mmCIF file of C-alpha atoms and ligand atoms in Angstrom:
data_model
loop_
_atom_site.group_PDB
_atom_site.id
_atom_site.type_symbol
_atom_site.label_atom_id
_atom_site.label_comp_id
_atom_site.label_asym_id
_atom_site.label_seq_id
_atom_site.Cartn_x
_atom_site.Cartn_y
_atom_site.Cartn_z
ATOM 1 C CA UNK E 3 -15.779 -1.098 -26.947
ATOM 2 C CA UNK E 4 -17.119 -1.311 -23.380
ATOM 3 C CA UNK E 5 -16.110 1.206 -20.711
ATOM 4 C CA UNK E 6 -17.077 -1.162 -17.874
ATOM 5 C CA UNK E 7 -14.222 -1.138 -15.376
ATOM 6 C CA UNK E 8 -12.770 -4.458 -14.335
ATOM 7 C CA UNK E 9 -12.163 -4.284 -10.563
ATOM 8 C CA UNK E 10 -8.608 -4.949 -9.439
ATOM 9 C CA UNK E 11 -7.412 -5.925 -5.970
ATOM 10 C CA UNK E 12 -4.178 -7.336 -4.620
ATOM 11 C CA UNK E 13 -1.793 -7.762 -1.745
ATOM 12 C CA UNK E 14 0.886 -5.177 -0.988
ATOM 13 C CA UNK E 15 3.990 -6.176 0.909
ATOM 14 C CA UNK E 16 7.659 -6.936 0.475
ATOM 15 C CA UNK E 17 8.289 -9.731 -0.211
ATOM 16 C CA UNK E 18 4.890 -10.958 -1.461
ATOM 17 C CA UNK E 19 5.842 -13.885 -3.685
ATOM 18 C CA UNK E 20 5.099 -16.347 -0.833
ATOM 19 C CA UNK E 21 1.586 -14.986 -0.231
ATOM 20 C CA UNK E 22 -1.321 -17.390 -0.600
ATOM 21 C CA UNK E 23 -3.790 -14.532 -1.028
ATOM 22 C CA UNK E 24 -3.633 -14.409 -4.879
ATOM 23 C CA UNK E 25 -4.515 -18.132 -5.077
ATOM 24 C CA UNK E 26 -7.336 -17.663 -2.537
ATOM 25 C CA UNK E 27 -8.941 -14.610 -4.069
ATOM 26 C CA UNK E 28 -8.298 -15.945 -7.608
ATOM 27 C CA UNK E 29 -10.247 -19.094 -6.722
ATOM 28 C CA UNK E 30 -13.182 -17.082 -5.451
ATOM 29 C CA UNK E 31 -13.193 -14.797 -8.549
ATOM 30 C CA UNK E 32 -13.359 -17.921 -10.731
ATOM 31 C CA UNK E 33 -15.976 -19.628 -8.577
ATOM 32 C CA UNK E 34 -18.340 -16.654 -8.675
ATOM 33 C CA UNK E 35 -17.643 -15.753 -12.324
ATOM 34 C CA UNK E 36 -16.478 -12.260 -11.379
ATOM 35 C CA UNK E 37 -14.549 -10.333 -14.040
ATOM 36 C CA UNK E 38 -11.829 -9.069 -11.698
ATOM 37 C CA UNK E 39 -8.193 -9.689 -10.896
ATOM 38 C CA UNK E 40 -6.164 -10.070 -7.671
ATOM 39 C CA UNK E 41 -2.400 -9.612 -7.953
ATOM 40 C CA UNK E 42 0.686 -9.622 -5.721
ATOM 41 C CA UNK E 43 2.288 -6.166 -5.534
ATOM 42 C CA UNK E 44 5.843 -5.967 -4.187
ATOM 43 C CA UNK E 45 6.095 -2.435 -2.817
ATOM 44 C CA UNK E 46 9.143 -1.145 -0.967
ATOM 45 C CA UNK E 47 8.604 0.777 2.264
ATOM 46 C CA UNK E 48 9.696 4.105 0.751
ATOM 47 C CA UNK E 49 7.156 3.753 -2.091
ATOM 48 C CA UNK E 50 4.112 2.944 0.019
ATOM 49 C CA UNK E 51 2.536 6.435 0.197
ATOM 50 C CA UNK E 52 2.891 7.001 -3.545
ATOM 51 C CA UNK E 53 1.535 3.524 -4.326
ATOM 52 C CA UNK E 54 -1.564 4.138 -2.219
ATOM 53 C CA UNK E 55 -2.234 7.314 -4.227
ATOM 54 C CA UNK E 56 -1.742 5.611 -7.575
ATOM 55 C CA UNK E 57 -3.488 2.280 -7.078
ATOM 56 C CA UNK E 58 -7.076 3.682 -6.931
ATOM 57 C CA UNK E 59 -6.381 5.685 -10.105
ATOM 58 C CA UNK E 60 -5.307 2.436 -11.790
ATOM 59 C CA UNK E 61 -8.622 0.720 -11.075
ATOM 60 C CA UNK E 62 -7.817 -0.924 -7.763
ATOM 61 C CA UNK E 63 -10.781 -1.163 -5.391
ATOM 62 C CA UNK E 64 -8.632 -2.224 -2.454
ATOM 63 C CA UNK E 65 -5.734 -4.295 -1.243
ATOM 64 C CA UNK E 66 -4.648 -6.652 1.497
ATOM 65 C CA UNK E 67 -1.616 -5.508 3.441
ATOM 66 C CA UNK E 68 1.196 -7.697 4.686
ATOM 67 C CA UNK E 69 4.678 -7.280 6.160
ATOM 68 C CA UNK E 70 6.237 -4.681 6.381
ATOM 69 C CA UNK E 71 3.305 -2.300 5.761
ATOM 70 C CA UNK E 72 0.630 -3.448 8.250
ATOM 71 C CA UNK E 73 1.404 -0.771 10.838
ATOM 72 C CA UNK E 74 2.557 2.038 8.503
ATOM 73 C CA UNK E 75 -0.649 2.055 6.453
ATOM 74 C CA UNK E 76 -2.669 3.280 9.441
ATOM 75 C CA UNK E 77 -1.097 6.753 9.206
ATOM 76 C CA UNK E 78 -1.807 6.868 5.482
ATOM 77 C CA UNK E 79 -5.475 5.906 5.705
ATOM 78 C CA UNK E 80 -8.317 8.448 5.984
ATOM 79 C CA UNK E 81 -10.610 6.166 7.984
ATOM 80 C CA UNK E 82 -9.381 3.522 10.421
ATOM 81 C CA UNK E 83 -11.845 1.069 12.010
ATOM 82 C CA UNK E 84 -11.862 0.752 15.790
ATOM 83 C CA UNK E 85 -10.532 -2.808 15.637
ATOM 84 C CA UNK E 86 -7.641 -1.777 13.362
ATOM 85 C CA UNK E 87 -6.648 1.051 15.649
ATOM 86 C CA UNK E 88 -6.949 -1.164 18.733
ATOM 87 C CA UNK E 89 -4.728 -3.799 17.113
ATOM 88 C CA UNK E 90 -2.377 -1.118 15.755
ATOM 89 C CA UNK E 91 -2.272 -2.633 12.276
ATOM 90 C CA UNK E 92 -4.421 -3.047 9.165
ATOM 91 C CA UNK E 93 -4.584 -5.974 6.773
ATOM 92 C CA UNK E 94 -7.386 -4.769 4.485
ATOM 93 C CA UNK E 95 -7.753 -1.443 2.633
ATOM 94 C CA UNK E 96 -10.806 -0.279 0.737
ATOM 95 C CA UNK E 97 -10.327 2.487 -1.824
ATOM 96 C CA UNK E 98 -13.666 4.288 -1.657
ATOM 97 C CA UNK E 99 -15.330 6.052 -4.576
ATOM 98 C CA UNK E 100 -14.974 9.411 -2.746
ATOM 99 C CA UNK E 101 -11.190 8.944 -2.797
ATOM 100 C CA UNK E 102 -10.865 8.053 0.880
ATOM 101 C CA UNK E 103 -8.803 5.071 2.035
ATOM 102 C CA UNK E 104 -10.581 2.903 4.597
ATOM 103 C CA UNK E 105 -8.314 0.625 6.755
ATOM 104 C CA UNK E 106 -9.570 -2.418 8.606
ATOM 105 C CA UNK E 107 -8.068 -5.396 10.410
ATOM 106 C CA UNK E 108 -9.894 -8.697 9.773
ATOM 107 C CA UNK E 109 -7.347 -11.010 11.445
ATOM 108 C CA UNK E 110 -9.375 -11.186 14.675
ATOM 109 C CA UNK E 111 -12.571 -11.875 12.718
ATOM 110 C CA UNK E 112 -10.747 -14.673 10.852
ATOM 111 C CA UNK E 113 -9.420 -16.106 14.090
ATOM 112 C CA UNK E 114 -12.829 -16.215 15.806
ATOM 113 C CA UNK E 115 -14.699 -17.442 12.722
ATOM 114 C CA UNK E 116 -12.159 -20.276 12.325
ATOM 115 C CA UNK E 117 -12.780 -21.379 15.931
ATOM 116 C CA UNK E 118 -16.563 -21.130 15.551
ATOM 117 C CA UNK E 119 -16.571 -23.249 12.420
ATOM 118 C CA UNK E 120 -13.815 -25.662 13.501
ATOM 119 C CA UNK E 121 -15.087 -26.189 17.059
ATOM 120 C CA UNK E 122 -18.882 -25.630 16.964
ATOM 121 C CA UNK E 123 -19.161 -26.362 20.708
ATOM 122 C CA UNK E 124 -16.660 -23.615 21.611
ATOM 123 C CA UNK E 125 -18.020 -21.154 24.152
ATOM 124 C CA UNK E 126 -15.744 -18.131 24.655
ATOM 125 C CA UNK E 127 -16.948 -17.234 28.171
ATOM 126 C CA UNK E 128 -16.635 -20.880 29.378
ATOM 127 C CA UNK E 129 -13.250 -20.144 30.970
ATOM 128 C CA UNK E 130 -9.979 -18.229 30.677
ATOM 129 C CA UNK E 131 -8.023 -18.216 27.421
ATOM 130 C CA UNK E 132 -4.285 -18.941 27.387
ATOM 131 C CA UNK E 133 -2.329 -17.197 24.640
ATOM 132 C CA UNK E 134 1.266 -18.197 23.899
ATOM 133 C CA UNK E 135 3.186 -15.326 22.273
ATOM 134 C CA UNK E 136 2.802 -11.538 22.185
ATOM 135 C CA UNK E 137 3.766 -10.536 18.634
ATOM 136 C CA UNK E 138 1.676 -8.861 15.948
ATOM 137 C CA UNK E 139 -0.755 -11.769 15.480
ATOM 138 C CA UNK E 140 -1.267 -12.047 19.269
ATOM 139 C CA UNK E 141 -2.655 -8.484 19.354
ATOM 140 C CA UNK E 142 -5.486 -9.428 16.966
ATOM 141 C CA UNK E 143 -6.120 -12.660 18.867
ATOM 142 C CA UNK E 144 -6.207 -10.859 22.216
ATOM 143 C CA UNK E 145 -8.504 -8.064 21.015
ATOM 144 C CA UNK E 146 -10.956 -10.536 19.445
ATOM 145 C CA UNK E 147 -11.019 -12.889 22.452
ATOM 146 C CA UNK E 148 -11.845 -9.989 24.772
ATOM 147 C CA UNK E 149 -14.438 -8.777 22.250
ATOM 148 C CA UNK E 150 -16.324 -12.092 22.146
ATOM 149 C CA UNK E 151 -16.619 -12.246 25.928
ATOM 150 C CA UNK E 152 -13.612 -14.150 27.255
ATOM 151 C CA UNK E 153 -13.361 -12.879 30.821
ATOM 152 C CA UNK E 154 -9.644 -13.483 31.383
ATOM 153 C CA UNK E 155 -6.850 -13.825 28.839
ATOM 154 C CA UNK E 156 -3.571 -15.223 30.144
ATOM 155 C CA UNK E 157 -0.489 -14.477 28.109
ATOM 156 C CA UNK E 158 3.105 -15.739 28.209
ATOM 157 C CA UNK E 159 5.860 -14.599 25.889
ATOM 158 C CA UNK E 160 9.578 -15.323 25.710
ATOM 159 C CA UNK E 161 10.146 -11.558 25.959
ATOM 160 C CA UNK E 162 7.973 -10.770 28.983
ATOM 161 C CA UNK E 163 8.000 -7.008 28.377
ATOM 162 C CA UNK E 164 6.002 -7.490 25.171
ATOM 163 C CA UNK E 165 3.271 -9.350 27.084
ATOM 164 C CA UNK E 166 3.269 -6.648 29.753
ATOM 165 C CA UNK E 167 2.855 -3.979 27.081
ATOM 166 C CA UNK E 168 -0.270 -5.804 25.881
ATOM 167 C CA UNK E 169 -1.602 -5.948 29.441
ATOM 168 C CA UNK E 170 -1.075 -2.181 29.832
ATOM 169 C CA UNK E 171 -2.917 -1.587 26.582
ATOM 170 C CA UNK E 172 -5.764 -4.077 26.849
ATOM 171 C CA UNK E 173 -6.438 -3.764 30.601
ATOM 172 C CA UNK E 174 -6.693 -5.967 33.653
ATOM 173 C CA UNK E 175 -8.634 -8.801 31.983
ATOM 174 C CA UNK E 176 -5.155 -9.671 30.626
ATOM 175 C CA UNK E 177 -2.847 -11.589 33.031
ATOM 176 C CA UNK E 178 0.837 -12.022 32.273
ATOM 177 C CA UNK E 179 2.615 -15.296 33.064
ATOM 178 C CA UNK E 180 6.346 -16.010 32.950
ATOM 179 C CA UNK E 181 7.507 -17.829 29.809
ATOM 180 C CA UNK E 182 8.675 -20.730 31.993
ATOM 181 C CA UNK E 183 5.121 -21.025 33.376
ATOM 182 C CA UNK E 184 3.388 -21.074 29.972
ATOM 183 C CA UNK E 185 2.337 -24.696 30.647
ATOM 184 C CA UNK E 186 0.758 -23.782 34.014
ATOM 185 C CA UNK E 187 -1.310 -20.973 32.540
ATOM 186 C CA UNK E 188 -3.243 -23.590 30.561
ATOM 187 C CA UNK E 189 -4.763 -24.925 33.812
ATOM 188 C CA UNK E 190 -8.523 -24.427 33.651
ATOM 189 C CA UNK E 191 -8.275 -22.638 30.292
ATOM 190 C CA UNK E 192 -11.184 -23.172 27.902
ATOM 191 C CA UNK E 193 -9.237 -21.832 24.915
ATOM 192 C CA UNK E 194 -5.486 -22.283 24.250
ATOM 193 C CA UNK E 195 -3.765 -20.538 21.343
ATOM 194 C CA UNK E 196 -0.227 -20.602 19.957
ATOM 195 C CA UNK E 197 0.472 -17.262 18.293
ATOM 196 C CA UNK E 198 4.258 -17.747 18.093
ATOM 197 C CA UNK E 199 6.052 -18.980 15.018
ATOM 198 C CA UNK E 200 7.348 -21.988 17.003
ATOM 199 C CA UNK E 201 6.594 -25.261 15.210
ATOM 200 C CA UNK E 202 6.464 -23.662 11.800
ATOM 201 C CA UNK E 203 8.506 -25.213 8.982
ATOM 202 C CA UNK E 204 12.016 -23.776 9.232
ATOM 203 C CA UNK E 205 11.500 -22.392 12.760
ATOM 204 C CA UNK E 206 12.452 -23.894 16.138
ATOM 205 C CA UNK E 207 10.250 -26.669 17.551
ATOM 206 C CA UNK E 208 7.323 -25.852 19.841
ATOM 207 C CA UNK E 209 8.581 -27.109 23.228
ATOM 208 C CA UNK E 210 6.165 -25.415 25.633
ATOM 209 C CA UNK E 211 5.106 -28.113 28.137
ATOM 210 C CA UNK E 212 1.380 -28.805 28.122
ATOM 211 C CA UNK E 213 1.241 -29.769 31.821
ATOM 212 C CA UNK E 214 -1.820 -27.671 32.634
ATOM 213 C CA UNK E 215 -3.787 -28.438 29.472
ATOM 214 C CA UNK E 216 -7.198 -30.010 30.147
ATOM 215 C CA UNK E 217 -9.156 -32.294 27.812
ATOM 216 C CA UNK E 218 -12.149 -29.964 27.513
ATOM 217 C CA UNK E 219 -10.042 -27.067 26.146
ATOM 218 C CA UNK E 220 -10.337 -25.974 22.520
ATOM 219 C CA UNK E 221 -6.814 -25.647 21.145
ATOM 220 C CA UNK E 222 -5.687 -23.763 18.075
ATOM 221 C CA UNK E 223 -2.393 -22.888 16.414
ATOM 222 C CA UNK E 224 -1.869 -19.891 14.122
ATOM 223 C CA UNK E 225 0.908 -21.819 12.374
ATOM 224 C CA UNK E 226 -0.514 -23.690 9.368
ATOM 225 C CA UNK E 227 2.686 -24.982 7.779
ATOM 226 C CA UNK E 228 2.629 -27.819 8.701
ATOM 227 C CA UNK E 229 -1.155 -28.031 9.020
ATOM 228 C CA UNK E 230 -1.057 -30.510 11.923
ATOM 229 C CA UNK E 231 1.623 -28.959 14.141
ATOM 230 C CA UNK E 232 3.265 -30.934 16.958
ATOM 231 C CA UNK E 233 1.347 -28.693 19.411
ATOM 232 C CA UNK E 234 -2.019 -29.618 17.876
ATOM 233 C CA UNK E 235 -1.052 -33.302 17.710
ATOM 234 C CA UNK E 236 -0.135 -33.403 21.402
ATOM 235 C CA UNK E 237 -3.318 -31.531 22.360
ATOM 236 C CA UNK E 238 -5.370 -33.995 20.314
ATOM 237 C CA UNK E 239 -3.714 -36.917 22.073
ATOM 238 C CA UNK E 240 -4.742 -35.320 25.366
ATOM 239 C CA UNK E 241 -8.377 -35.353 24.209
ATOM 240 C CA UNK E 242 -8.752 -31.677 23.209
ATOM 241 C CA UNK E 243 -10.718 -30.416 20.219
ATOM 242 C CA UNK E 244 -8.136 -28.824 17.896
ATOM 243 C CA UNK E 245 -8.452 -26.320 15.090
ATOM 244 C CA UNK E 246 -5.656 -25.664 12.567
ATOM 245 C CA UNK E 247 -4.547 -22.185 11.491
ATOM 246 C CA UNK E 248 -5.365 -22.394 7.802
ATOM 247 C CA UNK E 249 -9.006 -21.466 8.416
ATOM 248 C CA UNK E 250 -7.951 -18.166 9.999
ATOM 249 C CA UNK E 251 -6.124 -17.212 6.811
ATOM 250 C CA UNK E 252 -9.170 -18.119 4.717
ATOM 251 C CA UNK E 253 -11.778 -16.418 6.912
ATOM 252 C CA UNK E 254 -9.827 -13.181 7.336
ATOM 253 C CA UNK E 255 -10.054 -12.742 3.560
ATOM 254 C CA UNK E 256 -13.888 -12.865 3.455
ATOM 255 C CA UNK E 257 -14.732 -9.254 4.446
ATOM 256 C CA UNK E 258 -12.255 -7.720 1.944
ATOM 257 C CA UNK E 259 -13.465 -9.829 -0.953
ATOM 258 C CA UNK E 260 -17.083 -8.966 -0.179
ATOM 259 C CA UNK E 261 -16.358 -5.225 -0.024
ATOM 260 C CA UNK E 262 -14.264 -5.182 -3.211
ATOM 261 C CA UNK E 263 -16.243 -7.503 -5.440
ATOM 262 C CA UNK E 264 -19.783 -7.387 -3.965
ATOM 263 C CA UNK E 265 -20.067 -11.084 -3.204
ATOM 264 C CA UNK E 266 -19.710 -12.750 0.183
ATOM 265 C CA UNK E 267 -17.470 -15.765 -0.533
ATOM 266 C CA UNK E 268 -17.706 -19.205 1.067
ATOM 267 C CA UNK E 269 -14.888 -20.952 2.923
ATOM 268 C CA UNK E 270 -15.076 -24.700 2.307
ATOM 269 C CA UNK E 271 -12.908 -27.810 1.912
ATOM 270 C CA UNK E 272 -12.377 -27.287 -1.780
ATOM 271 C CA UNK E 273 -10.892 -23.860 -1.049
ATOM 272 C CA UNK E 274 -8.719 -25.266 1.754
ATOM 273 C CA UNK E 275 -7.255 -27.861 -0.614
ATOM 274 C CA UNK E 276 -6.669 -25.294 -3.347
ATOM 275 C CA UNK E 277 -4.844 -22.881 -1.022
ATOM 276 C CA UNK E 278 -2.817 -25.726 0.548
ATOM 277 C CA UNK E 279 -1.630 -26.834 -2.864
ATOM 278 C CA UNK E 280 -0.848 -23.270 -4.013
HETATM 279 P P1 LIG C 12 5.833 -11.675 15.249
HETATM 280 O O1 LIG C 12 5.161 -10.398 15.439
HETATM 281 O O2 LIG C 12 7.201 -11.724 14.690
HETATM 282 O O3 LIG C 12 5.824 -12.470 16.666
HETATM 283 C C1 LIG C 12 6.496 -13.682 16.799
HETATM 284 C C2 LIG C 12 6.121 -14.318 18.128
HETATM 285 O O4 LIG C 12 6.809 -15.589 18.221
HETATM 286 C C3 LIG C 12 6.608 -13.506 19.342
HETATM 287 O O5 LIG C 12 5.732 -13.754 20.420
HETATM 288 C C4 LIG C 12 7.977 -14.125 19.611
HETATM 289 O O6 LIG C 12 8.445 -13.959 20.936
HETATM 290 C C5 LIG C 12 7.669 -15.583 19.386
HETATM 291 N N1 LIG C 12 8.890 -16.331 19.064
HETATM 292 C C6 LIG C 12 9.602 -16.319 17.921
HETATM 293 N N2 LIG C 12 10.672 -17.155 18.020
HETATM 294 C C7 LIG C 12 10.625 -17.672 19.259
HETATM 295 C C8 LIG C 12 11.456 -18.585 19.969
HETATM 296 N N3 LIG C 12 12.557 -19.132 19.421
HETATM 297 N N4 LIG C 12 11.129 -18.923 21.241
HETATM 298 C C9 LIG C 12 10.003 -18.387 21.833
HETATM 299 N N5 LIG C 12 9.188 -17.519 21.192
HETATM 300 C C10 LIG C 12 9.500 -17.161 19.927
HETATM 301 O O7 LIG C 12 4.999 -12.637 14.242
HETATM 302 P P2 LIG C 12 3.416 -12.661 14.060
HETATM 303 O O8 LIG C 12 3.050 -11.815 12.903
HETATM 304 O O9 LIG C 12 2.767 -12.428 15.346
HETATM 305 O O10 LIG C 12 3.190 -14.186 13.564
HETATM 306 C C11 LIG C 12 3.362 -15.268 14.460
HETATM 307 C C12 LIG C 12 2.949 -16.587 13.758
HETATM 308 O O11 LIG C 12 1.572 -16.550 13.431
HETATM 309 C C13 LIG C 12 3.674 -16.807 12.438
HETATM 310 O O12 LIG C 12 4.006 -18.187 12.351
HETATM 311 C C14 LIG C 12 2.648 -16.451 11.393
HETATM 312 O O13 LIG C 12 2.840 -17.153 10.174
HETATM 313 C C15 LIG C 12 1.372 -16.890 12.097
HETATM 314 N N6 LIG C 12 0.182 -16.195 11.611
HETATM 315 C C16 LIG C 12 -0.830 -16.940 11.087
HETATM 316 C C17 LIG C 12 -1.990 -16.307 10.646
HETATM 317 C C18 LIG C 12 -3.104 -17.152 10.099
HETATM 318 O O14 LIG C 12 -3.950 -16.618 9.386
HETATM 319 N N7 LIG C 12 -3.155 -18.424 10.424
HETATM 320 C C19 LIG C 12 -2.119 -14.922 10.751
HETATM 321 C C20 LIG C 12 -1.054 -14.182 11.300
HETATM 322 C C21 LIG C 12 0.077 -14.826 11.719
HETATM 323 P P3 LIG C 12 9.394 -12.718 21.288
HETATM 324 O O15 LIG C 12 8.482 -11.552 21.489
HETATM 325 O O16 LIG C 12 10.093 -13.127 22.543
HETATM 326 O O17 LIG C 12 10.332 -12.527 20.133
#
């Protein structure tokens, strides 16, 4: 009998049945012939602290974190990366051999990598970025845009106070626009991002006017169901380079997989198809 431990990883959240992460990580484990498993773990809020103590003892090397635990896990981790504390949420935990829990947020990395791969000509400092929405995902988008050298990030949110809170936190490179002026803030923007859930299957339509949008802008949508959102379709008709949101989901998973299983995985078309069909 062998005492070689089979590494386990997973996604903790509640609910988690809808998560595409098991299909994504499962495909990589198969592709690289790694004897490991990645499982969905439905963990209620009240059980989170206990679960984080038990999982490493059960052979887990780490987990992804989704709603409703992304913020709560920060207080339970021993080490929090700068980007996770700046964003105020973690999506990747590493259970270290010394027993410490390391929390990171790779959403911003996934967002930027998706733009770099999907729009190779994209130059972050080329002009202001216009960000629609100010929810959890917008925080990662904002932090990463500022980090890669965007000089001004304009932000408009239905609830203006949430956008103002981001400005207070991230500083005066962030400019807040009224929700009714979301179209105008796109004027001269080199990067335009929808971080709201508008346009997603089952959610209200994306009706933000694109009056200010210019043809040389790179446009992306975090919504990936449907893959070609109405926002991206309109932007494409206006001559913009567009990048769908699925790549962000795939790229954000790369650093976790590499840390847990010791192999940097590739994001390619085969993987996109597999996750889309999952
Ligand atoms: P969230 O924290 O709940 O924020 C939702 C955002 O959408 C807020 O800005 C909210 O505005 C806005 N919104 C919702 N309904 C609206 C409406 N009827 N009219 C105007 N604005 C509305 O959610 P989140 O975690 O940031 O996620 C946002 C979207 O990004 C979701 O569709 C999610 O699936 C997607 N996402 C994708 C990826 C990826 O890898 N591609 C990663 C993360 C998230 P208020 O503040 O006014 O409510």
